[in-house]
Coordinates of C-alpha atoms and ligand atoms in Angstrom, one line a residue:
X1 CA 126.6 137.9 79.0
X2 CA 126.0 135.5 81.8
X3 CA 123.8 137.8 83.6
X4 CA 121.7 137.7 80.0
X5 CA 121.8 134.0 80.1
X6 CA 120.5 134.1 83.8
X7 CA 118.1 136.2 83.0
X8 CA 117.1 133.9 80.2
X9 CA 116.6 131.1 82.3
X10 CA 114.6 132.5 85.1
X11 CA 112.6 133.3 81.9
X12 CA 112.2 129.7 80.9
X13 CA 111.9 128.5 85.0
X14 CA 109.1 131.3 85.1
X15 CA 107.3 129.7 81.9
X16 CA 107.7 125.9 83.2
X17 CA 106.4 127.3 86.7
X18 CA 103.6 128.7 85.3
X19 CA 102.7 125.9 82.5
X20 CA 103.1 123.1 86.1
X21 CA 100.6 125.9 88.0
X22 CA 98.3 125.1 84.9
X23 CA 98.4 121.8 84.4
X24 CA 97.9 121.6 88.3
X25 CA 94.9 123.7 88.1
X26 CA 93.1 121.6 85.3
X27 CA 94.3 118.2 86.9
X28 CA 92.7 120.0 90.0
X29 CA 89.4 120.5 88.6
X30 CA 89.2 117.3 86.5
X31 CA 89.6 115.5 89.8
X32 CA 86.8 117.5 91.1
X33 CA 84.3 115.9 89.1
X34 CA 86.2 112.1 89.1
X35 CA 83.8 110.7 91.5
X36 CA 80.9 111.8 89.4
X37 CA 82.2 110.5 85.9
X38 CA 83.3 107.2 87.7
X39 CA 86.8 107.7 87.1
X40 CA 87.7 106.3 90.4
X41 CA 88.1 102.8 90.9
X42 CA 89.6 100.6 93.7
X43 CA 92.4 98.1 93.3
X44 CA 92.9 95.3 95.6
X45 CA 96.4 94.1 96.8
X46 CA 96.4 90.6 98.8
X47 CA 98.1 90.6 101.7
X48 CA 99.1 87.2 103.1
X49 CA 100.3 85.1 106.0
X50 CA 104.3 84.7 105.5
X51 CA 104.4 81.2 105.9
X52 CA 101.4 79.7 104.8
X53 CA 101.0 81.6 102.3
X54 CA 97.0 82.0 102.7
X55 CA 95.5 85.2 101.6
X56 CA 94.6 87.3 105.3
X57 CA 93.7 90.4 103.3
X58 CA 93.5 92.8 101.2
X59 CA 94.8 96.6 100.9
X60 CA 92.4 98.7 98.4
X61 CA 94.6 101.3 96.7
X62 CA 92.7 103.9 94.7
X63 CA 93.5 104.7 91.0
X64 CA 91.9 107.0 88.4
X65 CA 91.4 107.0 85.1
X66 CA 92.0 110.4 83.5
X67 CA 92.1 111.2 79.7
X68 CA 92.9 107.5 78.9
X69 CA 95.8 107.5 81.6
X70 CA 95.8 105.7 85.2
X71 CA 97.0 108.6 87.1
X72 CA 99.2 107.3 90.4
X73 CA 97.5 108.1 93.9
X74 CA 100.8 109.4 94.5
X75 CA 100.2 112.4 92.1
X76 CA 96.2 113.2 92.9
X77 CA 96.4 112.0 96.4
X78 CA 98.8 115.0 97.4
X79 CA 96.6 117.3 95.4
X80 CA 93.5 116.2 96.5
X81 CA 94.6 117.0 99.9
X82 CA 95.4 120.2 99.7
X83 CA 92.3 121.1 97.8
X84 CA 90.0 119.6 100.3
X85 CA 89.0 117.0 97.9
X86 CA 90.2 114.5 99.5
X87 CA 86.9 114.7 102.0
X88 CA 84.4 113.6 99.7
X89 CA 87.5 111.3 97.8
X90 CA 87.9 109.7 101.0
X91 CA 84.1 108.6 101.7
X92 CA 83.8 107.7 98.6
X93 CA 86.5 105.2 99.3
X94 CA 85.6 104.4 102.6
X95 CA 82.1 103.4 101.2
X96 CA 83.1 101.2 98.2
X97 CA 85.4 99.5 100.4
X98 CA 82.8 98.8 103.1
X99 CA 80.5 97.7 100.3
X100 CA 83.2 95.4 98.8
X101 CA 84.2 93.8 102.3
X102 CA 80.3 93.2 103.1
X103 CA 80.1 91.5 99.7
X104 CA 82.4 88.6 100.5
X105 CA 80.9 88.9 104.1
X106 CA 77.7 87.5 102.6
X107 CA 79.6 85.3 100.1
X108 CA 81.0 83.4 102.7
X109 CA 84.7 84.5 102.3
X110 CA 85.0 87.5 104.3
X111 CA 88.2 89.2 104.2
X112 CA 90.5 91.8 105.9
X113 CA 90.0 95.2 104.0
X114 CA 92.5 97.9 104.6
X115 CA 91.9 101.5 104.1
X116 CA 94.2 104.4 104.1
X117 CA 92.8 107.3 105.6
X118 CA 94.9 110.6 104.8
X119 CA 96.2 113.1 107.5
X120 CA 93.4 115.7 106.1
X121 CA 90.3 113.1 106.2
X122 CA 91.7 111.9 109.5
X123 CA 91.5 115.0 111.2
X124 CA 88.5 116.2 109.7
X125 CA 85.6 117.0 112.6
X126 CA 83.6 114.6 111.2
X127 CA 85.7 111.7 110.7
X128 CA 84.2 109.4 112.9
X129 CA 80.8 110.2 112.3
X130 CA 81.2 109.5 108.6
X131 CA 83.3 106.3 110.0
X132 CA 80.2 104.7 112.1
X133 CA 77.6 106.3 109.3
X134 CA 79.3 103.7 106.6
X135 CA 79.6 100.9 108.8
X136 CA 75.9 101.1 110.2
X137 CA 74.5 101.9 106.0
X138 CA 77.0 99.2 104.2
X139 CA 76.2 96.6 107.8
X140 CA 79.4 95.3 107.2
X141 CA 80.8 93.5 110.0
X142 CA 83.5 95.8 111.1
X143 CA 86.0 93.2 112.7
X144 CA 87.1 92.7 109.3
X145 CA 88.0 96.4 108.2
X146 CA 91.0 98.2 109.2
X147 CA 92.2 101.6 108.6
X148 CA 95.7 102.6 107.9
X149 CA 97.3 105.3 109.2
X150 CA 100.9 106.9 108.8
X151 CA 102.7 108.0 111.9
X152 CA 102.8 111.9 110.8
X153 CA 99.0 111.2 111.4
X154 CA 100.0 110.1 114.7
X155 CA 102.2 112.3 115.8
X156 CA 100.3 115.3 115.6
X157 CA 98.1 116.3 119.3
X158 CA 99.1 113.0 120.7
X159 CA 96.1 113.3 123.1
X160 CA 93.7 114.0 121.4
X161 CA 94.8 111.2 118.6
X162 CA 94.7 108.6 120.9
X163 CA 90.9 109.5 122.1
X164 CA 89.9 109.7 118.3
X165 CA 91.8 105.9 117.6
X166 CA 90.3 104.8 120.8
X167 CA 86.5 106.3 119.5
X168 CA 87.5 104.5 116.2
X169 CA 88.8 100.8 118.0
X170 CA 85.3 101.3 119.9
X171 CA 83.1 101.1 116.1
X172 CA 85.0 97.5 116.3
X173 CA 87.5 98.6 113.5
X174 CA 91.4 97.6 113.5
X175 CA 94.0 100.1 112.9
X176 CA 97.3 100.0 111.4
X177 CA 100.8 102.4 111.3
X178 CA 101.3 102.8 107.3
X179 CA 104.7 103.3 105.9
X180 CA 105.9 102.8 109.6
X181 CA 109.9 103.7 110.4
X182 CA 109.7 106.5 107.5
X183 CA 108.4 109.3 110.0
X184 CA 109.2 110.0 113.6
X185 CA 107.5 108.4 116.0
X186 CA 108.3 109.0 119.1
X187 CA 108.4 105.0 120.0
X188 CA 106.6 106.0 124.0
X189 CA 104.0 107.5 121.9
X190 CA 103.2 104.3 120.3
X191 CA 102.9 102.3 123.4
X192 CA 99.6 104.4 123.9
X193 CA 98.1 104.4 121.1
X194 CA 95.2 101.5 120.2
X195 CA 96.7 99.8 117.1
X196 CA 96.6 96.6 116.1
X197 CA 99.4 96.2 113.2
X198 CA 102.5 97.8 112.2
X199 CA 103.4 97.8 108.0
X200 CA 106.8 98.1 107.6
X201 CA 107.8 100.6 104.9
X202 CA 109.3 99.1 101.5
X203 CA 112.2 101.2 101.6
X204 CA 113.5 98.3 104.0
X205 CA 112.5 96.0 102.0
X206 CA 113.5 96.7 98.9
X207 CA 117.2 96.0 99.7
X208 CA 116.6 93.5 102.2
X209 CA 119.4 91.0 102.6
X210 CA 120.6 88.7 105.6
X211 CA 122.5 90.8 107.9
X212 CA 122.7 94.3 106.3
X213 CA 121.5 97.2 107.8
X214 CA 117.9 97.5 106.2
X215 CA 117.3 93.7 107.8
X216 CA 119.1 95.1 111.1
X217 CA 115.5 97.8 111.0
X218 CA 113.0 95.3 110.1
X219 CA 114.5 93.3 113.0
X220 CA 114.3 95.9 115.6
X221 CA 110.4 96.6 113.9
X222 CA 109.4 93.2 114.7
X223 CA 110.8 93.3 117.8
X224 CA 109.2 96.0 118.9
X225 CA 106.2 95.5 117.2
X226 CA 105.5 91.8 118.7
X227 CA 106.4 93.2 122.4
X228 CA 104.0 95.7 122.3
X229 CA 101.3 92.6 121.0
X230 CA 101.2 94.2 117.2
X231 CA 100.9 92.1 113.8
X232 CA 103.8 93.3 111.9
X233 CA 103.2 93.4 107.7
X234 CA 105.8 94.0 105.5
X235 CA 105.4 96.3 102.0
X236 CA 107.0 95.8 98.9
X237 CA 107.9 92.4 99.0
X238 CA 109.4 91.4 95.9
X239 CA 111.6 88.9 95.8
X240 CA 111.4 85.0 97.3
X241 CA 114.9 86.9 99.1
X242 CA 113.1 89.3 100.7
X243 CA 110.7 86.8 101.6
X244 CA 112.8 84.3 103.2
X245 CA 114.8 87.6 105.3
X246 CA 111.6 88.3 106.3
X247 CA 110.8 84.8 107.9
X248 CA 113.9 84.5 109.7
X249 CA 112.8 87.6 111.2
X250 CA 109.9 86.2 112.6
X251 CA 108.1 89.1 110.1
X252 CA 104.0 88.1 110.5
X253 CA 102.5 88.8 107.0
X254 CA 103.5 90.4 103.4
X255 CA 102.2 92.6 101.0
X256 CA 104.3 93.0 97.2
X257 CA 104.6 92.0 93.8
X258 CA 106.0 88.9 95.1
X259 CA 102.8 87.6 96.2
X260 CA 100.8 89.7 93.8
X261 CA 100.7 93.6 92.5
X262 CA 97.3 95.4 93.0
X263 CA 94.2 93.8 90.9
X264 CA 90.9 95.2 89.9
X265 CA 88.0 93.3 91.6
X266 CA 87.7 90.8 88.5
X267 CA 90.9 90.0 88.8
X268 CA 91.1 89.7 92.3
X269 CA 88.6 87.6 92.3
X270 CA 90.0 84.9 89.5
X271 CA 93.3 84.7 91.9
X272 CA 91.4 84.0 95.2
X273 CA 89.5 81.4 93.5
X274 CA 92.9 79.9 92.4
X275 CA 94.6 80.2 95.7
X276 CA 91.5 78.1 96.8
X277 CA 92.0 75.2 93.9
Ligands
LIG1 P1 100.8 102.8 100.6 O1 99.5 102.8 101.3 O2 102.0 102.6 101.4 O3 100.6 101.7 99.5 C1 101.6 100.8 99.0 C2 102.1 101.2 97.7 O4 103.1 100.4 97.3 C3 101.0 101.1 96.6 O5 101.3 102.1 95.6 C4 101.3 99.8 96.0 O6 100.9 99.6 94.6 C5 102.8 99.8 96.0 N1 103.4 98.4 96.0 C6 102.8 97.3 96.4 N2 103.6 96.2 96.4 C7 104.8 96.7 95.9 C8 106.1 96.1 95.6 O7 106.3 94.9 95.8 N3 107.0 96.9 95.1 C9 106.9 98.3 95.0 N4 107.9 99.0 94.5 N5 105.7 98.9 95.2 C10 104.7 98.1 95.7 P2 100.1 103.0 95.0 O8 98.9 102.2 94.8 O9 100.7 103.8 93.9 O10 99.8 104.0 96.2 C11 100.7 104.9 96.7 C12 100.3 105.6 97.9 O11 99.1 106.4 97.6 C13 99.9 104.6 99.0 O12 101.0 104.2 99.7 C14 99.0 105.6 99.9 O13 99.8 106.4 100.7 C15 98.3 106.4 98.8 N6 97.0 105.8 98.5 C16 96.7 104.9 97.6 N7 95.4 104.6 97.7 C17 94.8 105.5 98.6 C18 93.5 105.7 99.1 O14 92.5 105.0 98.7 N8 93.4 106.7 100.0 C19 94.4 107.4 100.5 N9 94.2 108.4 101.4 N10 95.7 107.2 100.0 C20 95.9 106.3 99.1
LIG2 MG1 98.7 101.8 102.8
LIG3 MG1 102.7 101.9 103.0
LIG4 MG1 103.7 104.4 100.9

């Protein structure tokens, strides 16, 4: 009897497996043909100075719009990854982004633009090629763009990582440690490398109160950060809590829904014009 029911359910776990495998292999090759149908469209989140408030940046944050759904980056950009997509995905945000950062260039109102570059586009041979290719076609000035990085990125073939950032600090780009304190990086590693900011991950943030452990990590991040000469952001800012924690630890700039969630450019563009009135 129970080996019957056991059977019965390594029936059903065979039949979900295989209806996932499916749904993974169309979701696959709809995203294949995303670009093309202009499904893909970059959201801004501001990024701002933590006591004055002023906009410094913005983060783009790619989303897609599949069968009348936004589909999370956090379920394509996985996938799109492991099917190599992610390489022609990736320039196609690396252009828009230049594009979008030279637009307020010539407006007048240039702004920080951060990109995230995956592990996979990162360590692709022609990486920095395509880098310098979009910022000599787009002519944006590249002081204002920065890529983000997470530290698995890092991590891997220190060496040679540091020569790459170092090619990549040479265009005139700044780079920053995504999600930083989630991985492990080795913290003498980070002493060597050529980066410019440190984002603190939100899963310190998120419970961030005066004194308990989360706002004993974002201290020793700061720390850190601000001896080695980094800017230190903080993700996921939520709360005016989490904001005030994050002042009294001498925190440099946030990024959340406190502040404001990720907006399509027309929308972006209505709350810069407000934080101006
Ligand atoms: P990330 O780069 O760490 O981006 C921050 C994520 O936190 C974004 O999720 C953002 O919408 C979300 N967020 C911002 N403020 C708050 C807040 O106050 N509270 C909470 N709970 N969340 C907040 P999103 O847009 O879903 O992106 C998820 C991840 O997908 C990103 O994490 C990044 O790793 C990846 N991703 C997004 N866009 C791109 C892209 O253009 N290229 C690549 N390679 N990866 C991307
Ligand atoms: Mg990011
Ligand atoms: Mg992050
Ligand atoms: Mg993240």
């Amino acid at each position: 009897q129970a080996q019957q029911q056991g059977g019965n359910a390594l029936r059903y776990y065979d039949q979900e497996m295989n209806a996932r495998a499916i749904e993974r292999l169309a979701l696959e090759a709809d995203l294949r043909y995303a670009i093309e149908r202009n499904q893909l469209q970059l959201y801004f989140q501001p990024q701002a100075h933590i006591h004055s408030l002023q906009i410094i940046g913005v983060e783009c944050l790619i989303r897609w719009h599949h069968l009348g759904k936004l589909v999370s980056p956090i379920e394509f950009i996985p996938l799109a990854e492991e099917s190599g997509l992610i390489i022609p995905m990736g320039e196609w945000i690396l252009r828009t982004a230049c594009q979008q950062a030279k637009a307020w260039q010539d407006a007048g109102t240039p702004l920080i633009v951060a990109i995230n570059i995956s592990v996979r586009q990162f360590q692709h041979p022609h990486f920095l090629s395509l880098v310098r290719q979009v910022l000599q076609t787009t002519a944006v000035d590249p002081a204002w763009i920065e890529l983000e990085i997470t530290e698995s990125v890092v991590m891997q073939d220190a060496d040679h990582t540091i020569e790459l950032l170092q090619q990549l600090r040479d265009l005139g780009v700044m780079l920053s440690i995504d999600d930083f304190g989630t991985g492990y990086s080795s913290l003498s590693y980070l002493r060597r490398f050529p980066i410019n900011k440190l984002k603190i991950d939100q899963s310190f943030v998120g419970n961030l109160v005066s004194g308990n452990q989360d706002a004993a990590i974002v201290d020793a991040i700061v720390r850190l950060g601000h001896n080695l000469g980094l800017t230190v952001i903080a993700e996921g800012v939520e709360t005016e809590a989490h904001l005030a924690v994050l002042a009294q630890l001498h925190c440099d700039e946030i990024q959340g829904y406190y502040f404001s969630r990720p907006l399509p450019l027309a929308e972006l563009t209505r709350f810069l014009s407000s934080q101006i009135a």
